[in-house]
């Protein structure tokens, strides 16, 4: 059982900058999202907190999110470098507009989903997937993980055996998280929780 969270909204998220392995702080909205995710997670694992280990990407935005989660769920925590965001090398911290201007032609033929892997000095798709597989294969018990948008897509895709395109087109919400179990994943959010409650009537 894995609960996979993405960090809350950051300043650079709101500006359209791809952070990669650089960082920016959570916005007020991002803090609210982290708090909301923590409340949902507490409800999901009620009574079983002691059996869960929390693994957190060492980047600042994930650690900020983890601190908010731990205010509500005091889980045993370990930093996990394999959960860091995919890096686009010298493009980290830039917008697509800036990349297109400073590296003319490099984004030719790319779209909204695959441009991350066009960087001349960034992490490759295959290397990032190997990292995701390596982390998943080492999980031995109930797990909560706080990672990132793009890498979270790859974790879910590798876990469920999706194609590259299917992985890259996965949604990356910041107001919920994913429950990974039996090679499938399901979004847990305030809206999905409300639907489940209504279905029970």
PDB file of C-alpha atoms in Angstrom:
ATOM      1  CA  UNK A   1       0.000   0.000   0.000  1.00  0.00           C
ATOM      2  CA  UNK A   2       1.420   3.350  -1.058  1.00  0.00           C
ATOM      3  CA  UNK A   3      -0.103   6.793  -0.603  1.00  0.00           C
ATOM      4  CA  UNK A   4       1.621   9.139  -3.043  1.00  0.00           C
ATOM      5  CA  UNK A   5       1.351  12.889  -2.393  1.00  0.00           C
ATOM      6  CA  UNK A   6       2.590  15.811  -4.420  1.00  0.00           C
ATOM      7  CA  UNK A   7       3.855  18.925  -2.638  1.00  0.00           C
ATOM      8  CA  UNK A   8       1.486  21.888  -2.392  1.00  0.00           C
ATOM      9  CA  UNK A   9       1.529  24.745  -4.883  1.00  0.00           C
ATOM     10  CA  UNK A  10       4.750  26.768  -4.937  1.00  0.00           C
ATOM     11  CA  UNK A  11       5.568  30.277  -6.094  1.00  0.00           C
ATOM     12  CA  UNK A  12       7.197  28.885  -9.241  1.00  0.00           C
ATOM     13  CA  UNK A  13       4.203  26.617  -9.917  1.00  0.00           C
ATOM     14  CA  UNK A  14       2.028  29.732  -9.958  1.00  0.00           C
ATOM     15  CA  UNK A  15       4.447  31.426 -12.402  1.00  0.00           C
ATOM     16  CA  UNK A  16       4.709  28.477 -14.805  1.00  0.00           C
ATOM     17  CA  UNK A  17       8.356  27.727 -13.982  1.00  0.00           C
ATOM     18  CA  UNK A  18       9.484  24.108 -14.064  1.00  0.00           C
ATOM     19  CA  UNK A  19      11.358  23.690 -10.801  1.00  0.00           C
ATOM     20  CA  UNK A  20      13.133  20.417 -11.396  1.00  0.00           C
ATOM     21  CA  UNK A  21      15.657  20.067  -8.581  1.00  0.00           C
ATOM     22  CA  UNK A  22      15.698  23.805  -7.817  1.00  0.00           C
ATOM     23  CA  UNK A  23      13.216  25.153  -5.324  1.00  0.00           C
ATOM     24  CA  UNK A  24      10.666  27.761  -4.364  1.00  0.00           C
ATOM     25  CA  UNK A  25       8.452  28.063  -1.302  1.00  0.00           C
ATOM     26  CA  UNK A  26       4.857  26.989  -0.897  1.00  0.00           C
ATOM     27  CA  UNK A  27       2.262  29.660  -1.533  1.00  0.00           C
ATOM     28  CA  UNK A  28      -0.589  30.284   0.907  1.00  0.00           C
ATOM     29  CA  UNK A  29      -2.696  28.083  -1.342  1.00  0.00           C
ATOM     30  CA  UNK A  30       0.029  25.421  -1.275  1.00  0.00           C
ATOM     31  CA  UNK A  31       0.004  25.398   2.528  1.00  0.00           C
ATOM     32  CA  UNK A  32      -3.779  25.002   2.488  1.00  0.00           C
ATOM     33  CA  UNK A  33      -3.459  22.126  -0.010  1.00  0.00           C
ATOM     34  CA  UNK A  34      -0.894  20.371   2.200  1.00  0.00           C
ATOM     35  CA  UNK A  35      -3.155  20.750   5.239  1.00  0.00           C
ATOM     36  CA  UNK A  36      -6.133  19.418   3.283  1.00  0.00           C
ATOM     37  CA  UNK A  37      -4.126  16.427   2.051  1.00  0.00           C
ATOM     38  CA  UNK A  38      -3.009  15.694   5.609  1.00  0.00           C
ATOM     39  CA  UNK A  39      -6.606  15.669   6.853  1.00  0.00           C
ATOM     40  CA  UNK A  40      -7.683  13.360   4.035  1.00  0.00           C
ATOM     41  CA  UNK A  41      -4.722  11.071   4.688  1.00  0.00           C
ATOM     42  CA  UNK A  42      -5.488  10.883   8.408  1.00  0.00           C
ATOM     43  CA  UNK A  43      -9.023   9.789   7.539  1.00  0.00           C
ATOM     44  CA  UNK A  44      -7.720   7.212   5.028  1.00  0.00           C
ATOM     45  CA  UNK A  45      -5.332   5.487   7.423  1.00  0.00           C
ATOM     46  CA  UNK A  46      -7.261   6.057  10.661  1.00  0.00           C
ATOM     47  CA  UNK A  47      -6.044   3.667  13.317  1.00  0.00           C
ATOM     48  CA  UNK A  48      -3.122   2.378  11.283  1.00  0.00           C
ATOM     49  CA  UNK A  49      -0.718   5.291  11.608  1.00  0.00           C
ATOM     50  CA  UNK A  50       1.901   3.287  13.490  1.00  0.00           C
ATOM     51  CA  UNK A  51       2.367   0.875  10.573  1.00  0.00           C
ATOM     52  CA  UNK A  52       3.142   3.610   7.995  1.00  0.00           C
ATOM     53  CA  UNK A  53       6.546   5.017   7.102  1.00  0.00           C
ATOM     54  CA  UNK A  54       6.758   8.476   5.529  1.00  0.00           C
ATOM     55  CA  UNK A  55       9.346   8.924   2.755  1.00  0.00           C
ATOM     56  CA  UNK A  56      10.021  12.480   1.576  1.00  0.00           C
ATOM     57  CA  UNK A  57      11.976  13.939  -1.326  1.00  0.00           C
ATOM     58  CA  UNK A  58      14.773  16.069   0.195  1.00  0.00           C
ATOM     59  CA  UNK A  59      13.830  19.169  -1.823  1.00  0.00           C
ATOM     60  CA  UNK A  60      12.511  22.140   0.140  1.00  0.00           C
ATOM     61  CA  UNK A  61       8.948  22.177  -1.171  1.00  0.00           C
ATOM     62  CA  UNK A  62       8.373  18.528  -0.289  1.00  0.00           C
ATOM     63  CA  UNK A  63       9.905  19.026   3.149  1.00  0.00           C
ATOM     64  CA  UNK A  64       7.609  22.020   3.697  1.00  0.00           C
ATOM     65  CA  UNK A  65       4.647  19.846   2.719  1.00  0.00           C
ATOM     66  CA  UNK A  66       5.832  17.021   4.978  1.00  0.00           C
ATOM     67  CA  UNK A  67       6.052  19.429   7.930  1.00  0.00           C
ATOM     68  CA  UNK A  68       2.393  20.353   7.390  1.00  0.00           C
ATOM     69  CA  UNK A  69       1.387  16.694   7.115  1.00  0.00           C
ATOM     70  CA  UNK A  70       3.264  15.791  10.302  1.00  0.00           C
ATOM     71  CA  UNK A  71       1.340  18.416  12.267  1.00  0.00           C
ATOM     72  CA  UNK A  72      -1.704  16.196  11.764  1.00  0.00           C
ATOM     73  CA  UNK A  73      -0.077  12.789  11.271  1.00  0.00           C
ATOM     74  CA  UNK A  74       3.171  12.312  13.264  1.00  0.00           C
ATOM     75  CA  UNK A  75       4.584   9.566  11.042  1.00  0.00           C
ATOM     76  CA  UNK A  76       8.112   8.171  11.235  1.00  0.00           C
ATOM     77  CA  UNK A  77       9.965  10.016   8.472  1.00  0.00           C
ATOM     78  CA  UNK A  78      12.909   9.324   6.195  1.00  0.00           C
ATOM     79  CA  UNK A  79      14.389  11.498   3.429  1.00  0.00           C
ATOM     80  CA  UNK A  80      14.446   9.635   0.119  1.00  0.00           C
ATOM     81  CA  UNK A  81      16.589  11.108  -2.698  1.00  0.00           C
ATOM     82  CA  UNK A  82      15.029   8.741  -5.246  1.00  0.00           C
ATOM     83  CA  UNK A  83      11.747  10.673  -4.850  1.00  0.00           C
ATOM     84  CA  UNK A  84      13.281  13.947  -6.093  1.00  0.00           C
ATOM     85  CA  UNK A  85      11.793  15.646  -9.132  1.00  0.00           C
ATOM     86  CA  UNK A  86      13.165  14.912 -12.602  1.00  0.00           C
ATOM     87  CA  UNK A  87      15.817  17.477 -13.428  1.00  0.00           C
ATOM     88  CA  UNK A  88      15.973  19.228 -16.776  1.00  0.00           C
ATOM     89  CA  UNK A  89      19.546  20.294 -16.044  1.00  0.00           C
ATOM     90  CA  UNK A  90      20.216  23.872 -17.124  1.00  0.00           C
ATOM     91  CA  UNK A  91      16.489  24.344 -17.801  1.00  0.00           C
ATOM     92  CA  UNK A  92      15.499  23.897 -14.132  1.00  0.00           C
ATOM     93  CA  UNK A  93      13.783  27.066 -12.900  1.00  0.00           C
ATOM     94  CA  UNK A  94      12.850  28.289 -16.377  1.00  0.00           C
ATOM     95  CA  UNK A  95       9.536  28.738 -18.192  1.00  0.00           C
ATOM     96  CA  UNK A  96       8.961  27.164 -21.598  1.00  0.00           C
ATOM     97  CA  UNK A  97       9.030  30.679 -23.089  1.00  0.00           C
ATOM     98  CA  UNK A  98      12.495  31.315 -21.620  1.00  0.00           C
ATOM     99  CA  UNK A  99      13.768  27.937 -22.802  1.00  0.00           C
ATOM    100  CA  UNK A 100      12.520  28.598 -26.314  1.00  0.00           C
ATOM    101  CA  UNK A 101      14.316  31.952 -26.353  1.00  0.00           C
ATOM    102  CA  UNK A 102      17.607  30.830 -24.824  1.00  0.00           C
ATOM    103  CA  UNK A 103      17.766  27.426 -26.526  1.00  0.00           C
ATOM    104  CA  UNK A 104      16.179  28.067 -29.942  1.00  0.00           C
ATOM    105  CA  UNK A 105      14.916  24.972 -31.715  1.00  0.00           C
ATOM    106  CA  UNK A 106      15.399  22.641 -28.751  1.00  0.00           C
ATOM    107  CA  UNK A 107      11.659  22.378 -28.103  1.00  0.00           C
ATOM    108  CA  UNK A 108      10.748  21.798 -31.756  1.00  0.00           C
ATOM    109  CA  UNK A 109       8.429  18.819 -32.110  1.00  0.00           C
ATOM    110  CA  UNK A 110       7.641  18.664 -28.395  1.00  0.00           C
ATOM    111  CA  UNK A 111       4.294  19.157 -26.691  1.00  0.00           C
ATOM    112  CA  UNK A 112       2.985  19.958 -23.219  1.00  0.00           C
ATOM    113  CA  UNK A 113       3.848  16.492 -21.949  1.00  0.00           C
ATOM    114  CA  UNK A 114       7.233  15.470 -23.338  1.00  0.00           C
ATOM    115  CA  UNK A 115       9.270  18.689 -23.493  1.00  0.00           C
ATOM    116  CA  UNK A 116      10.936  17.942 -20.145  1.00  0.00           C
ATOM    117  CA  UNK A 117      13.065  15.273 -21.774  1.00  0.00           C
ATOM    118  CA  UNK A 118      14.362  17.481 -24.595  1.00  0.00           C
ATOM    119  CA  UNK A 119      16.980  19.112 -22.371  1.00  0.00           C
ATOM    120  CA  UNK A 120      20.564  18.445 -23.500  1.00  0.00           C
ATOM    121  CA  UNK A 121      21.815  17.951 -19.931  1.00  0.00           C
ATOM    122  CA  UNK A 122      18.711  16.778 -18.053  1.00  0.00           C
ATOM    123  CA  UNK A 123      17.654  13.397 -16.738  1.00  0.00           C
ATOM    124  CA  UNK A 124      16.359  11.008 -19.395  1.00  0.00           C
ATOM    125  CA  UNK A 125      12.924   9.398 -19.275  1.00  0.00           C
ATOM    126  CA  UNK A 126      14.492   5.936 -18.997  1.00  0.00           C
ATOM    127  CA  UNK A 127      16.809   6.973 -16.160  1.00  0.00           C
ATOM    128  CA  UNK A 128      13.923   8.527 -14.226  1.00  0.00           C
ATOM    129  CA  UNK A 129      11.837   5.372 -14.679  1.00  0.00           C
ATOM    130  CA  UNK A 130      14.716   3.220 -13.412  1.00  0.00           C
ATOM    131  CA  UNK A 131      14.842   5.451 -10.328  1.00  0.00           C
ATOM    132  CA  UNK A 132      11.085   5.027  -9.816  1.00  0.00           C
ATOM    133  CA  UNK A 133      11.290   1.228 -10.231  1.00  0.00           C
ATOM    134  CA  UNK A 134      14.210   1.053  -7.830  1.00  0.00           C
ATOM    135  CA  UNK A 135      12.285   2.930  -5.164  1.00  0.00           C
ATOM    136  CA  UNK A 136       9.098   0.892  -5.614  1.00  0.00           C
ATOM    137  CA  UNK A 137      10.977  -2.418  -5.470  1.00  0.00           C
ATOM    138  CA  UNK A 138      12.418  -1.511  -2.068  1.00  0.00           C
ATOM    139  CA  UNK A 139       9.079  -0.848  -0.368  1.00  0.00           C
ATOM    140  CA  UNK A 140       8.377  -3.460   2.268  1.00  0.00           C
ATOM    141  CA  UNK A 141       5.378  -2.095   4.161  1.00  0.00           C
ATOM    142  CA  UNK A 142       2.603   0.515   4.266  1.00  0.00           C
ATOM    143  CA  UNK A 143       4.087   3.706   2.843  1.00  0.00           C
ATOM    144  CA  UNK A 144       3.317   7.399   2.491  1.00  0.00           C
ATOM    145  CA  UNK A 145       5.513   9.260   0.001  1.00  0.00           C
ATOM    146  CA  UNK A 146       5.751  12.976  -0.763  1.00  0.00           C
ATOM    147  CA  UNK A 147       7.202  13.642  -4.201  1.00  0.00           C
ATOM    148  CA  UNK A 148       6.634  15.865  -7.231  1.00  0.00           C
ATOM    149  CA  UNK A 149       4.441  16.338 -10.287  1.00  0.00           C
ATOM    150  CA  UNK A 150       6.463  14.792 -13.089  1.00  0.00           C
ATOM    151  CA  UNK A 151       8.182  12.146 -10.983  1.00  0.00           C
ATOM    152  CA  UNK A 152       4.834  11.248  -9.398  1.00  0.00           C
ATOM    153  CA  UNK A 153       3.499  10.540 -12.885  1.00  0.00           C
ATOM    154  CA  UNK A 154       6.380   8.149 -13.502  1.00  0.00           C
ATOM    155  CA  UNK A 155       5.924   6.388 -10.162  1.00  0.00           C
ATOM    156  CA  UNK A 156       2.252   5.744 -10.915  1.00  0.00           C
ATOM    157  CA  UNK A 157       3.018   4.755 -14.499  1.00  0.00           C
ATOM    158  CA  UNK A 158       5.789   2.320 -13.588  1.00  0.00           C
ATOM    159  CA  UNK A 159       3.676   0.861 -10.772  1.00  0.00           C
ATOM    160  CA  UNK A 160       0.745   0.199 -13.124  1.00  0.00           C
ATOM    161  CA  UNK A 161       2.714  -0.737 -16.261  1.00  0.00           C
ATOM    162  CA  UNK A 162       1.610   2.226 -18.385  1.00  0.00           C
ATOM    163  CA  UNK A 163       3.214   3.331 -21.647  1.00  0.00           C
ATOM    164  CA  UNK A 164       5.420   6.440 -21.769  1.00  0.00           C
ATOM    165  CA  UNK A 165       2.640   8.527 -23.294  1.00  0.00           C
ATOM    166  CA  UNK A 166       0.074   7.311 -20.766  1.00  0.00           C
ATOM    167  CA  UNK A 167       2.439   8.186 -17.916  1.00  0.00           C
ATOM    168  CA  UNK A 168       3.195  11.690 -19.164  1.00  0.00           C
ATOM    169  CA  UNK A 169      -0.486  12.525 -19.653  1.00  0.00           C
ATOM    170  CA  UNK A 170      -1.472  11.575 -16.090  1.00  0.00           C
ATOM    171  CA  UNK A 171      -2.973  14.412 -14.019  1.00  0.00           C
ATOM    172  CA  UNK A 172      -0.876  15.959 -11.237  1.00  0.00           C
ATOM    173  CA  UNK A 173      -3.303  17.460  -8.681  1.00  0.00           C
ATOM    174  CA  UNK A 174      -2.031  19.232  -5.580  1.00  0.00           C
ATOM    175  CA  UNK A 175      -5.302  19.079  -3.636  1.00  0.00           C
ATOM    176  CA  UNK A 176      -5.378  15.300  -3.206  1.00  0.00           C
ATOM    177  CA  UNK A 177      -3.160  12.236  -3.473  1.00  0.00           C
ATOM    178  CA  UNK A 178      -3.086   8.745  -4.957  1.00  0.00           C
ATOM    179  CA  UNK A 179      -3.645   5.381  -3.315  1.00  0.00           C
ATOM    180  CA  UNK A 180      -1.525   2.717  -5.035  1.00  0.00           C
ATOM    181  CA  UNK A 181      -2.589  -0.856  -4.394  1.00  0.00           C
ATOM    182  CA  UNK A 182      -2.637  -4.091  -6.434  1.00  0.00           C
ATOM    183  CA  UNK A 183      -0.942  -2.370  -9.415  1.00  0.00           C
ATOM    184  CA  UNK A 184      -3.730   0.196  -9.718  1.00  0.00           C
ATOM    185  CA  UNK A 185      -4.051   3.749  -8.426  1.00  0.00           C
ATOM    186  CA  UNK A 186      -6.986   5.871  -7.304  1.00  0.00           C
ATOM    187  CA  UNK A 187      -7.244   9.595  -6.604  1.00  0.00           C
ATOM    188  CA  UNK A 188      -8.226  10.535  -3.064  1.00  0.00           C
ATOM    189  CA  UNK A 189      -9.459  14.136  -2.852  1.00  0.00           C
ATOM    190  CA  UNK A 190     -12.142  16.150  -1.116  1.00  0.00           C
ATOM    191  CA  UNK A 191     -14.401  15.785  -4.163  1.00  0.00           C
ATOM    192  CA  UNK A 192     -13.830  12.021  -4.516  1.00  0.00           C
ATOM    193  CA  UNK A 193     -14.403  11.620  -0.774  1.00  0.00           C
ATOM    194  CA  UNK A 194     -17.728  13.471  -1.138  1.00  0.00           C
ATOM    195  CA  UNK A 195     -18.758  11.202  -4.031  1.00  0.00           C
ATOM    196  CA  UNK A 196     -17.913   8.111  -1.958  1.00  0.00           C
ATOM    197  CA  UNK A 197     -19.976   9.453   0.949  1.00  0.00           C
ATOM    198  CA  UNK A 198     -22.962  10.157  -1.300  1.00  0.00           C
ATOM    199  CA  UNK A 199     -22.695   6.664  -2.807  1.00  0.00           C
ATOM    200  CA  UNK A 200     -23.048   5.155   0.642  1.00  0.00           C
ATOM    201  CA  UNK A 201     -26.534   6.609   1.145  1.00  0.00           C
TER     202      UNK A 201
END
